[in-house]
Amino acid sequence: MNTTANTTANTSYAAVIGHPIGHSLSPVLHNRIYQMLDLDIFYMAFDIVEENFEKGIDGLAALNFLGFNVTIPYKEKIIDSLDELDPMAAAIGAVNTVKVENGRLIGYNTDGIGFLNSLKMNNVVCDGKRILIIGAGGAARAIGISLVQENPRKILILNRNRNRGVQLSRDINEFANRNISDFVEHPKEKVDIIINTTSVGMWPKIDESPLKGYLFRSSNIVCDIVYNPSKTLLLQQAENFGCKTVGGIGMLVGQGVKAIEIWTGVRVDKKVVESVTKELQDKL
Ligand code: ATR
């Protein structure tokens, strides 16, 4: 593991900023990947309070950080501080990755791409499929907008708050420039892939599921972005029906890997991704 003890004058830096930040797994994830790829980069977590937000960002740019990740509560606020915004991040309305390029700040969102990469690692194909997204918050927006590039047949949005759900399906249609998404009032059984993007089922409330009593079809592929526990009640239910399932740890790794690729231009090998995913999973 890279440590501050083996940094030198040539070491590059990256970070995650948020408030609070104590539970972030990003430093472990990034520093392990840098070590495996033999990259002289050190990654830190900074807890920045709201009144120091702009000063904190200016500091990272002035110190020539390669880039930084942004987490709760600043994923939307950061947009006003950027010099350039990637179109997908603009459609999502949130930024989790900033690249510092000659002092200029360029914003991206790698959450959705990270999730799609974890599907690919699990040999899940979205092309031509009917996909049900549960939730319409930040994670659902990142996944729903990113999914457009995979050419699914339909992206259905199921959400407790109707207005938020309807808005997300509209935004997906606008980004796709075609009618690819609908809001649905009830979970549909005629879908191929189901993705939970809500926190329902997350530790400590592990006996909750966003689809209690749902009759899965064995051909359904069921995904959860919750990674603690690694097998949520939703995934256990689905497995009881014989479904293939994908847990949330791959999205966490995938968004970090994509950020590294944006900052360094180095492509992270599938074997490294698999190995880091397993190591993180074992740490939980
Ligand atoms: P994130 O950025 O992690 O996606 P968020 O933006 O707060 O977090 O969004 C949380 C999503 O989970 C929302 O879609 C929320 O539904 P509402 O829009 O109806 O609030 C959904 N969610 C959270 N707790 C839920 C619960 N107990 N039951 C159903 N949906 C829930």
PDB file of N, CA, C and O in Angstrom, residues 116-183:
ATOM      1  N   LEU A 116     -21.971   0.374 -15.063  1.00  0.00           N
ATOM      2  CA  LEU A 116     -22.011  -0.380 -16.334  1.00  0.00           C
ATOM      3  C   LEU A 116     -20.790  -1.281 -16.477  1.00  0.00           C
ATOM      4  O   LEU A 116     -20.898  -2.402 -16.970  1.00  0.00           O
ATOM      5  N   ASN A 117     -19.636  -0.794 -16.018  1.00  0.00           N
ATOM      6  CA  ASN A 117     -18.431  -1.642 -16.066  1.00  0.00           C
ATOM      7  C   ASN A 117     -18.606  -2.874 -15.196  1.00  0.00           C
ATOM      8  O   ASN A 117     -18.170  -3.964 -15.567  1.00  0.00           O
ATOM      9  N   SER A 118     -19.254  -2.699 -14.044  1.00  0.00           N
ATOM     10  CA  SER A 118     -19.435  -3.870 -13.172  1.00  0.00           C
ATOM     11  C   SER A 118     -20.409  -4.861 -13.831  1.00  0.00           C
ATOM     12  O   SER A 118     -20.249  -6.077 -13.690  1.00  0.00           O
ATOM     13  N   LEU A 119     -21.374  -4.355 -14.593  1.00  0.00           N
ATOM     14  CA  LEU A 119     -22.247  -5.279 -15.344  1.00  0.00           C
ATOM     15  C   LEU A 119     -21.419  -6.045 -16.380  1.00  0.00           C
ATOM     16  O   LEU A 119     -21.561  -7.258 -16.531  1.00  0.00           O
ATOM     17  N   LYS A 120     -20.540  -5.308 -17.071  1.00  0.00           N
ATOM     18  CA  LYS A 120     -19.713  -5.959 -18.110  1.00  0.00           C
ATOM     19  C   LYS A 120     -18.807  -7.013 -17.487  1.00  0.00           C
ATOM     20  O   LYS A 120     -18.624  -8.093 -18.053  1.00  0.00           O
ATOM     21  N   MET A 121     -18.245  -6.694 -16.333  1.00  0.00           N
ATOM     22  CA  MET A 121     -17.375  -7.671 -15.641  1.00  0.00           C
ATOM     23  C   MET A 121     -18.165  -8.943 -15.313  1.00  0.00           C
ATOM     24  O   MET A 121     -17.597 -10.012 -15.170  1.00  0.00           O
ATOM     25  N   ASN A 122     -19.499  -8.768 -15.142  1.00  0.00           N
ATOM     26  CA  ASN A 122     -20.346  -9.922 -14.832  1.00  0.00           C
ATOM     27  C   ASN A 122     -21.067 -10.465 -16.069  1.00  0.00           C
ATOM     28  O   ASN A 122     -22.061 -11.191 -15.949  1.00  0.00           O
ATOM     29  N   ASN A 123     -20.577 -10.074 -17.234  1.00  0.00           N
ATOM     30  CA  ASN A 123     -21.124 -10.539 -18.519  1.00  0.00           C
ATOM     31  C   ASN A 123     -22.609 -10.249 -18.695  1.00  0.00           C
ATOM     32  O   ASN A 123     -23.340 -11.046 -19.287  1.00  0.00           O
ATOM     33  N   VAL A 124     -23.053  -9.108 -18.161  1.00  0.00           N
ATOM     34  CA  VAL A 124     -24.455  -8.706 -18.346  1.00  0.00           C
ATOM     35  C   VAL A 124     -24.518  -7.727 -19.519  1.00  0.00           C
ATOM     36  O   VAL A 124     -23.798  -6.728 -19.538  1.00  0.00           O
ATOM     37  N   VAL A 125     -25.364  -8.041 -20.494  1.00  0.00           N
ATOM     38  CA  VAL A 125     -25.503  -7.207 -21.700  1.00  0.00           C
ATOM     39  C   VAL A 125     -26.828  -6.445 -21.617  1.00  0.00           C
ATOM     40  O   VAL A 125     -27.871  -7.028 -21.326  1.00  0.00           O
ATOM     41  N   CYS A 126     -26.787  -5.118 -21.850  1.00  0.00           N
ATOM     42  CA  CYS A 126     -28.002  -4.293 -21.742  1.00  0.00           C
ATOM     43  C   CYS A 126     -28.650  -4.035 -23.105  1.00  0.00           C
ATOM     44  O   CYS A 126     -29.818  -3.644 -23.176  1.00  0.00           O
ATOM     45  N   ASP A 127     -27.905  -4.249 -24.174  1.00  0.00           N
ATOM     46  CA  ASP A 127     -28.394  -3.978 -25.527  1.00  0.00           C
ATOM     47  C   ASP A 127     -29.714  -4.725 -25.779  1.00  0.00           C
ATOM     48  O   ASP A 127     -29.775  -5.942 -25.607  1.00  0.00           O
ATOM     49  N   GLY A 128     -30.758  -3.966 -26.135  1.00  0.00           N
ATOM     50  CA  GLY A 128     -32.045  -4.577 -26.493  1.00  0.00           C
ATOM     51  C   GLY A 128     -32.882  -5.033 -25.295  1.00  0.00           C
ATOM     52  O   GLY A 128     -33.965  -5.608 -25.484  1.00  0.00           O
ATOM     53  N   LYS A 129     -32.423  -4.767 -24.084  1.00  0.00           N
ATOM     54  CA  LYS A 129     -33.112  -5.284 -22.893  1.00  0.00           C
ATOM     55  C   LYS A 129     -34.078  -4.260 -22.291  1.00  0.00           C
ATOM     56  O   LYS A 129     -33.895  -3.061 -22.438  1.00  0.00           O
ATOM     57  N   ARG A 130     -35.096  -4.792 -21.594  1.00  0.00           N
ATOM     58  CA  ARG A 130     -36.001  -3.930 -20.822  1.00  0.00           C
ATOM     59  C   ARG A 130     -35.456  -3.866 -19.397  1.00  0.00           C
ATOM     60  O   ARG A 130     -35.317  -4.896 -18.737  1.00  0.00           O
ATOM     61  N   ILE A 131     -35.156  -2.645 -18.951  1.00  0.00           N
ATOM     62  CA  ILE A 131     -34.453  -2.480 -17.671  1.00  0.00           C
ATOM     63  C   ILE A 131     -35.316  -1.668 -16.703  1.00  0.00           C
ATOM     64  O   ILE A 131     -35.844  -0.616 -17.064  1.00  0.00           O
ATOM     65  N   LEU A 132     -35.480  -2.179 -15.499  1.00  0.00           N
ATOM     66  CA  LEU A 132     -36.247  -1.469 -14.467  1.00  0.00           C
ATOM     67  C   LEU A 132     -35.277  -0.884 -13.452  1.00  0.00           C
ATOM     68  O   LEU A 132     -34.501  -1.616 -12.826  1.00  0.00           O
ATOM     69  N   ILE A 133     -35.304   0.448 -13.294  1.00  0.00           N
ATOM     70  CA  ILE A 133     -34.486   1.116 -12.268  1.00  0.00           C
ATOM     71  C   ILE A 133     -35.396   1.463 -11.105  1.00  0.00           C
ATOM     72  O   ILE A 133     -36.429   2.117 -11.285  1.00  0.00           O
ATOM     73  N   ILE A 134     -35.034   1.023  -9.908  1.00  0.00           N
ATOM     74  CA  ILE A 134     -35.794   1.390  -8.711  1.00  0.00           C
ATOM     75  C   ILE A 134     -35.078   2.572  -8.071  1.00  0.00           C
ATOM     76  O   ILE A 134     -33.904   2.464  -7.707  1.00  0.00           O
ATOM     77  N   GLY A 135     -35.801   3.710  -7.934  1.00  0.00           N
ATOM     78  CA  GLY A 135     -35.214   4.918  -7.376  1.00  0.00           C
ATOM     79  C   GLY A 135     -35.033   5.980  -8.449  1.00  0.00           C
ATOM     80  O   GLY A 135     -35.027   5.664  -9.653  1.00  0.00           O
ATOM     81  N   ALA A 136     -34.937   7.236  -8.011  1.00  0.00           N
ATOM     82  CA  ALA A 136     -34.758   8.338  -8.972  1.00  0.00           C
ATOM     83  C   ALA A 136     -33.839   9.405  -8.392  1.00  0.00           C
ATOM     84  O   ALA A 136     -33.911  10.569  -8.779  1.00  0.00           O
ATOM     85  N   GLY A 137     -32.981   9.023  -7.440  1.00  0.00           N
ATOM     86  CA  GLY A 137     -32.032   9.952  -6.825  1.00  0.00           C
ATOM     87  C   GLY A 137     -30.771  10.078  -7.668  1.00  0.00           C
ATOM     88  O   GLY A 137     -30.763   9.744  -8.858  1.00  0.00           O
ATOM     89  N   GLY A 138     -29.700  10.535  -7.027  1.00  0.00           N
ATOM     90  CA  GLY A 138     -28.442  10.776  -7.731  1.00  0.00           C
ATOM     91  C   GLY A 138     -27.896   9.532  -8.415  1.00  0.00           C
ATOM     92  O   GLY A 138     -27.472   9.587  -9.577  1.00  0.00           O
ATOM     93  N   ALA A 139     -27.916   8.408  -7.718  1.00  0.00           N
ATOM     94  CA  ALA A 139     -27.357   7.177  -8.298  1.00  0.00           C
ATOM     95  C   ALA A 139     -28.216   6.710  -9.473  1.00  0.00           C
ATOM     96  O   ALA A 139     -27.686   6.274 -10.506  1.00  0.00           O
ATOM     97  N   ALA A 140     -29.532   6.814  -9.328  1.00  0.00           N
ATOM     98  CA  ALA A 140     -30.435   6.407 -10.415  1.00  0.00           C
ATOM     99  C   ALA A 140     -30.212   7.284 -11.641  1.00  0.00           C
ATOM    100  O   ALA A 140     -30.211   6.798 -12.778  1.00  0.00           O
ATOM    101  N   ARG A 141     -30.000   8.579 -11.412  1.00  0.00           N
ATOM    102  CA  ARG A 141     -29.767   9.500 -12.531  1.00  0.00           C
ATOM    103  C   ARG A 141     -28.475   9.126 -13.273  1.00  0.00           C
ATOM    104  O   ARG A 141     -28.451   9.071 -14.494  1.00  0.00           O
ATOM    105  N   ALA A 142     -27.432   8.840 -12.494  1.00  0.00           N
ATOM    106  CA  ALA A 142     -26.144   8.477 -13.116  1.00  0.00           C
ATOM    107  C   ALA A 142     -26.298   7.188 -13.929  1.00  0.00           C
ATOM    108  O   ALA A 142     -25.832   7.099 -15.068  1.00  0.00           O
ATOM    109  N   ILE A 143     -26.969   6.209 -13.358  1.00  0.00           N
ATOM    110  CA  ILE A 143     -27.113   4.918 -14.043  1.00  0.00           C
ATOM    111  C   ILE A 143     -28.061   5.052 -15.245  1.00  0.00           C
ATOM    112  O   ILE A 143     -27.759   4.575 -16.343  1.00  0.00           O
ATOM    113  N   GLY A 144     -29.187   5.708 -15.040  1.00  0.00           N
ATOM    114  CA  GLY A 144     -30.188   5.836 -16.112  1.00  0.00           C
ATOM    115  C   GLY A 144     -29.641   6.568 -17.329  1.00  0.00           C
ATOM    116  O   GLY A 144     -29.808   6.126 -18.469  1.00  0.00           O
ATOM    117  N   ILE A 145     -28.941   7.679 -17.098  1.00  0.00           N
ATOM    118  CA  ILE A 145     -28.384   8.465 -18.212  1.00  0.00           C
ATOM    119  C   ILE A 145     -27.249   7.680 -18.897  1.00  0.00           C
ATOM    120  O   ILE A 145     -27.178   7.614 -20.125  1.00  0.00           O
ATOM    121  N   SER A 146     -26.396   7.045 -18.102  1.00  0.00           N
ATOM    122  CA  SER A 146     -25.265   6.296 -18.697  1.00  0.00           C
ATOM    123  C   SER A 146     -25.751   5.094 -19.502  1.00  0.00           C
ATOM    124  O   SER A 146     -25.127   4.700 -20.485  1.00  0.00           O
ATOM    125  N   LEU A 147     -26.862   4.508 -19.056  1.00  0.00           N
ATOM    126  CA  LEU A 147     -27.394   3.315 -19.729  1.00  0.00           C
ATOM    127  C   LEU A 147     -27.758   3.568 -21.183  1.00  0.00           C
ATOM    128  O   LEU A 147     -27.733   2.645 -21.999  1.00  0.00           O
ATOM    129  N   VAL A 148     -28.075   4.826 -21.510  1.00  0.00           N
ATOM    130  CA  VAL A 148     -28.513   5.156 -22.870  1.00  0.00           C
ATOM    131  C   VAL A 148     -27.509   4.644 -23.901  1.00  0.00           C
ATOM    132  O   VAL A 148     -27.881   4.102 -24.946  1.00  0.00           O
ATOM    133  N   GLN A 149     -26.208   4.784 -23.587  1.00  0.00           N
ATOM    134  CA  GLN A 149     -25.173   4.402 -24.556  1.00  0.00           C
ATOM    135  C   GLN A 149     -25.117   2.894 -24.783  1.00  0.00           C
ATOM    136  O   GLN A 149     -24.492   2.435 -25.732  1.00  0.00           O
ATOM    137  N   GLU A 150     -25.770   2.116 -23.920  1.00  0.00           N
ATOM    138  CA  GLU A 150     -25.767   0.653 -24.080  1.00  0.00           C
ATOM    139  C   GLU A 150     -26.922   0.182 -24.958  1.00  0.00           C
ATOM    140  O   GLU A 150     -27.121  -1.015 -25.146  1.00  0.00           O
ATOM    141  N   ASN A 151     -27.744   1.122 -25.398  1.00  0.00           N
ATOM    142  CA  ASN A 151     -28.834   0.827 -26.313  1.00  0.00           C
ATOM    143  C   ASN A 151     -29.873  -0.178 -25.789  1.00  0.00           C
ATOM    144  O   ASN A 151     -30.247  -1.130 -26.483  1.00  0.00           O
ATOM    145  N   PRO A 152     -30.369   0.028 -24.562  1.00  0.00           N
ATOM    146  CA  PRO A 152     -31.426  -0.868 -24.066  1.00  0.00           C
ATOM    147  C   PRO A 152     -32.734  -0.597 -24.807  1.00  0.00           C
ATOM    148  O   PRO A 152     -32.884   0.451 -25.438  1.00  0.00           O
ATOM    149  N   ARG A 153     -33.675  -1.559 -24.752  1.00  0.00           N
ATOM    150  CA  ARG A 153     -34.962  -1.350 -25.431  1.00  0.00           C
ATOM    151  C   ARG A 153     -35.789  -0.335 -24.648  1.00  0.00           C
ATOM    152  O   ARG A 153     -36.418   0.545 -25.212  1.00  0.00           O
ATOM    153  N   LYS A 154     -35.768  -0.452 -23.328  1.00  0.00           N
ATOM    154  CA  LYS A 154     -36.572   0.441 -22.488  1.00  0.00           C
ATOM    155  C   LYS A 154     -35.895   0.634 -21.138  1.00  0.00           C
ATOM    156  O   LYS A 154     -35.312  -0.324 -20.591  1.00  0.00           O
ATOM    157  N   ILE A 155     -35.967   1.840 -20.583  1.00  0.00           N
ATOM    158  CA  ILE A 155     -35.492   2.091 -19.212  1.00  0.00           C
ATOM    159  C   ILE A 155     -36.714   2.538 -18.409  1.00  0.00           C
ATOM    160  O   ILE A 155     -37.230   3.645 -18.610  1.00  0.00           O
ATOM    161  N   LEU A 156     -37.216   1.668 -17.553  1.00  0.00           N
ATOM    162  CA  LEU A 156     -38.408   1.978 -16.759  1.00  0.00           C
ATOM    163  C   LEU A 156     -37.974   2.469 -15.387  1.00  0.00           C
ATOM    164  O   LEU A 156     -37.077   1.895 -14.764  1.00  0.00           O
ATOM    165  N   ILE A 157     -38.620   3.536 -14.912  1.00  0.00           N
ATOM    166  CA  ILE A 157     -38.268   4.114 -13.613  1.00  0.00           C
ATOM    167  C   ILE A 157     -39.407   3.884 -12.627  1.00  0.00           C
ATOM    168  O   ILE A 157     -40.553   4.279 -12.882  1.00  0.00           O
ATOM    169  N   LEU A 158     -39.097   3.249 -11.515  1.00  0.00           N
ATOM    170  CA  LEU A 158     -40.064   3.031 -10.433  1.00  0.00           C
ATOM    171  C   LEU A 158     -39.562   3.821  -9.238  1.00  0.00           C
ATOM    172  O   LEU A 158     -38.433   3.608  -8.798  1.00  0.00           O
ATOM    173  N   ASN A 159     -40.367   4.755  -8.745  1.00  0.00           N
ATOM    174  CA  ASN A 159     -39.898   5.545  -7.592  1.00  0.00           C
ATOM    175  C   ASN A 159     -41.056   5.932  -6.699  1.00  0.00           C
ATOM    176  O   ASN A 159     -42.163   6.180  -7.156  1.00  0.00           O
ATOM    177  N   ARG A 160     -40.768   5.958  -5.386  1.00  0.00           N
ATOM    178  CA  ARG A 160     -41.759   6.325  -4.380  1.00  0.00           C
ATOM    179  C   ARG A 160     -42.319   7.716  -4.686  1.00  0.00           C
ATOM    180  O   ARG A 160     -43.530   7.903  -4.752  1.00  0.00           O
ATOM    181  N   ASN A 161     -41.449   8.678  -4.912  1.00  0.00           N
ATOM    182  CA  ASN A 161     -41.877  10.036  -5.242  1.00  0.00           C
ATOM    183  C   ASN A 161     -42.094  10.123  -6.761  1.00  0.00           C
ATOM    184  O   ASN A 161     -41.146  10.062  -7.542  1.00  0.00           O
ATOM    185  N   ARG A 162     -43.382  10.251  -7.140  1.00  0.00           N
ATOM    186  CA  ARG A 162     -43.748  10.185  -8.556  1.00  0.00           C
ATOM    187  C   ARG A 162     -43.051  11.272  -9.384  1.00  0.00           C
ATOM    188  O   ARG A 162     -42.497  11.000 -10.452  1.00  0.00           O
ATOM    189  N   ASN A 163     -43.120  12.522  -8.875  1.00  0.00           N
ATOM    190  CA  ASN A 163     -42.578  13.644  -9.659  1.00  0.00           C
ATOM    191  C   ASN A 163     -41.108  13.453  -9.993  1.00  0.00           C
ATOM    192  O   ASN A 163     -40.669  13.727 -11.114  1.00  0.00           O
ATOM    193  N   ARG A 164     -40.376  12.971  -9.004  1.00  0.00           N
ATOM    194  CA  ARG A 164     -38.946  12.761  -9.206  1.00  0.00           C
ATOM    195  C   ARG A 164     -38.701  11.665 -10.255  1.00  0.00           C
ATOM    196  O   ARG A 164     -37.823  11.786 -11.102  1.00  0.00           O
ATOM    197  N   GLY A 165     -39.526  10.622 -10.186  1.00  0.00           N
ATOM    198  CA  GLY A 165     -39.414   9.517 -11.139  1.00  0.00           C
ATOM    199  C   GLY A 165     -39.744   9.963 -12.553  1.00  0.00           C
ATOM    200  O   GLY A 165     -39.027   9.638 -13.513  1.00  0.00           O
ATOM    201  N   VAL A 166     -40.840  10.725 -12.689  1.00  0.00           N
ATOM    202  CA  VAL A 166     -41.271  11.207 -14.009  1.00  0.00           C
ATOM    203  C   VAL A 166     -40.180  12.120 -14.587  1.00  0.00           C
ATOM    204  O   VAL A 166     -39.828  12.025 -15.766  1.00  0.00           O
ATOM    205  N   GLN A 167     -39.614  12.974 -13.726  1.00  0.00           N
ATOM    206  CA  GLN A 167     -38.574  13.898 -14.182  1.00  0.00           C
ATOM    207  C   GLN A 167     -37.347  13.138 -14.704  1.00  0.00           C
ATOM    208  O   GLN A 167     -36.793  13.481 -15.748  1.00  0.00           O
ATOM    209  N   LEU A 168     -36.975  12.087 -13.996  1.00  0.00           N
ATOM    210  CA  LEU A 168     -35.802  11.322 -14.449  1.00  0.00           C
ATOM    211  C   LEU A 168     -36.076  10.669 -15.805  1.00  0.00           C
ATOM    212  O   LEU A 168     -35.227  10.725 -16.702  1.00  0.00           O
ATOM    213  N   SER A 169     -37.276  10.085 -15.969  1.00  0.00           N
ATOM    214  CA  SER A 169     -37.534   9.438 -17.270  1.00  0.00           C
ATOM    215  C   SER A 169     -37.544  10.485 -18.386  1.00  0.00           C
ATOM    216  O   SER A 169     -37.034  10.241 -19.480  1.00  0.00           O
ATOM    217  N   ARG A 170     -38.047  11.691 -18.104  1.00  0.00           N
ATOM    218  CA  ARG A 170     -37.995  12.778 -19.107  1.00  0.00           C
ATOM    219  C   ARG A 170     -36.558  13.153 -19.447  1.00  0.00           C
ATOM    220  O   ARG A 170     -36.196  13.353 -20.606  1.00  0.00           O
ATOM    221  N   ASP A 171     -35.731  13.259 -18.404  1.00  0.00           N
ATOM    222  CA  ASP A 171     -34.336  13.668 -18.626  1.00  0.00           C
ATOM    223  C   ASP A 171     -33.577  12.606 -19.425  1.00  0.00           C
ATOM    224  O   ASP A 171     -32.721  12.934 -20.247  1.00  0.00           O
ATOM    225  N   ILE A 172     -33.899  11.336 -19.161  1.00  0.00           N
ATOM    226  CA  ILE A 172     -33.249  10.260 -19.933  1.00  0.00           C
ATOM    227  C   ILE A 172     -33.665  10.371 -21.405  1.00  0.00           C
ATOM    228  O   ILE A 172     -32.833  10.291 -22.310  1.00  0.00           O
ATOM    229  N   ASN A 173     -34.960  10.602 -21.644  1.00  0.00           N
ATOM    230  CA  ASN A 173     -35.447  10.729 -23.027  1.00  0.00           C
ATOM    231  C   ASN A 173     -34.785  11.904 -23.742  1.00  0.00           C
ATOM    232  O   ASN A 173     -34.412  11.809 -24.910  1.00  0.00           O
ATOM    233  N   GLU A 174     -34.627  13.002 -22.997  1.00  0.00           N
ATOM    234  CA  GLU A 174     -34.019  14.191 -23.603  1.00  0.00           C
ATOM    235  C   GLU A 174     -32.552  13.905 -23.954  1.00  0.00           C
ATOM    236  O   GLU A 174     -32.086  14.245 -25.042  1.00  0.00           O
ATOM    237  N   PHE A 175     -31.845  13.236 -23.036  1.00  0.00           N
ATOM    238  CA  PHE A 175     -30.437  12.919 -23.279  1.00  0.00           C
ATOM    239  C   PHE A 175     -30.296  11.944 -24.449  1.00  0.00           C
ATOM    240  O   PHE A 175     -29.404  12.066 -25.287  1.00  0.00           O
ATOM    241  N   ALA A 176     -31.255  10.966 -24.510  1.00  0.00           N
ATOM    242  CA  ALA A 176     -31.189   9.942 -25.564  1.00  0.00           C
ATOM    243  C   ALA A 176     -31.701  10.482 -26.896  1.00  0.00           C
ATOM    244  O   ALA A 176     -31.446   9.900 -27.945  1.00  0.00           O
ATOM    245  N   ASN A 177     -32.479  11.584 -26.814  1.00  0.00           N
ATOM    246  CA  ASN A 177     -33.106  12.149 -28.000  1.00  0.00           C
ATOM    247  C   ASN A 177     -34.094  11.174 -28.654  1.00  0.00           C
ATOM    248  O   ASN A 177     -34.254  11.147 -29.860  1.00  0.00           O
ATOM    249  N   ARG A 178     -34.706  10.322 -27.848  1.00  0.00           N
ATOM    250  CA  ARG A 178     -35.760   9.413 -28.312  1.00  0.00           C
ATOM    251  C   ARG A 178     -36.523   8.932 -27.097  1.00  0.00           C
ATOM    252  O   ARG A 178     -36.081   9.118 -25.950  1.00  0.00           O
ATOM    253  N   ASN A 179     -37.681   8.302 -27.349  1.00  0.00           N
ATOM    254  CA  ASN A 179     -38.528   7.877 -26.231  1.00  0.00           C
ATOM    255  C   ASN A 179     -38.101   6.495 -25.746  1.00  0.00           C
ATOM    256  O   ASN A 179     -38.638   5.483 -26.170  1.00  0.00           O
ATOM    257  N   ILE A 180     -37.152   6.480 -24.846  1.00  0.00           N
ATOM    258  CA  ILE A 180     -36.568   5.218 -24.397  1.00  0.00           C
ATOM    259  C   ILE A 180     -36.995   4.901 -22.958  1.00  0.00           C
ATOM    260  O   ILE A 180     -36.895   3.766 -22.509  1.00  0.00           O
ATOM    261  N   SER A 181     -37.495   5.932 -22.237  1.00  0.00           N
ATOM    262  CA  SER A 181     -37.756   5.754 -20.807  1.00  0.00           C
ATOM    263  C   SER A 181     -39.180   6.135 -20.425  1.00  0.00           C
ATOM    264  O   SER A 181     -39.740   7.084 -20.964  1.00  0.00           O
ATOM    265  N   ASP A 182     -39.760   5.362 -19.488  1.00  0.00           N
ATOM    266  CA  ASP A 182     -41.090   5.664 -18.936  1.00  0.00           C
ATOM    267  C   ASP A 182     -41.040   5.536 -17.432  1.00  0.00           C
ATOM    268  O   ASP A 182     -40.294   4.716 -16.895  1.00  0.00           O
ATOM    269  N   PHE A 183     -41.900   6.323 -16.770  1.00  0.00           N
ATOM    270  CA  PHE A 183     -42.121   6.125 -15.343  1.00  0.00           C
ATOM    271  C   PHE A 183     -43.173   5.029 -15.192  1.00  0.00           C
ATOM    272  O   PHE A 183     -44.128   4.982 -15.960  1.00  0.00           O
TER     273      PHE A 183
END
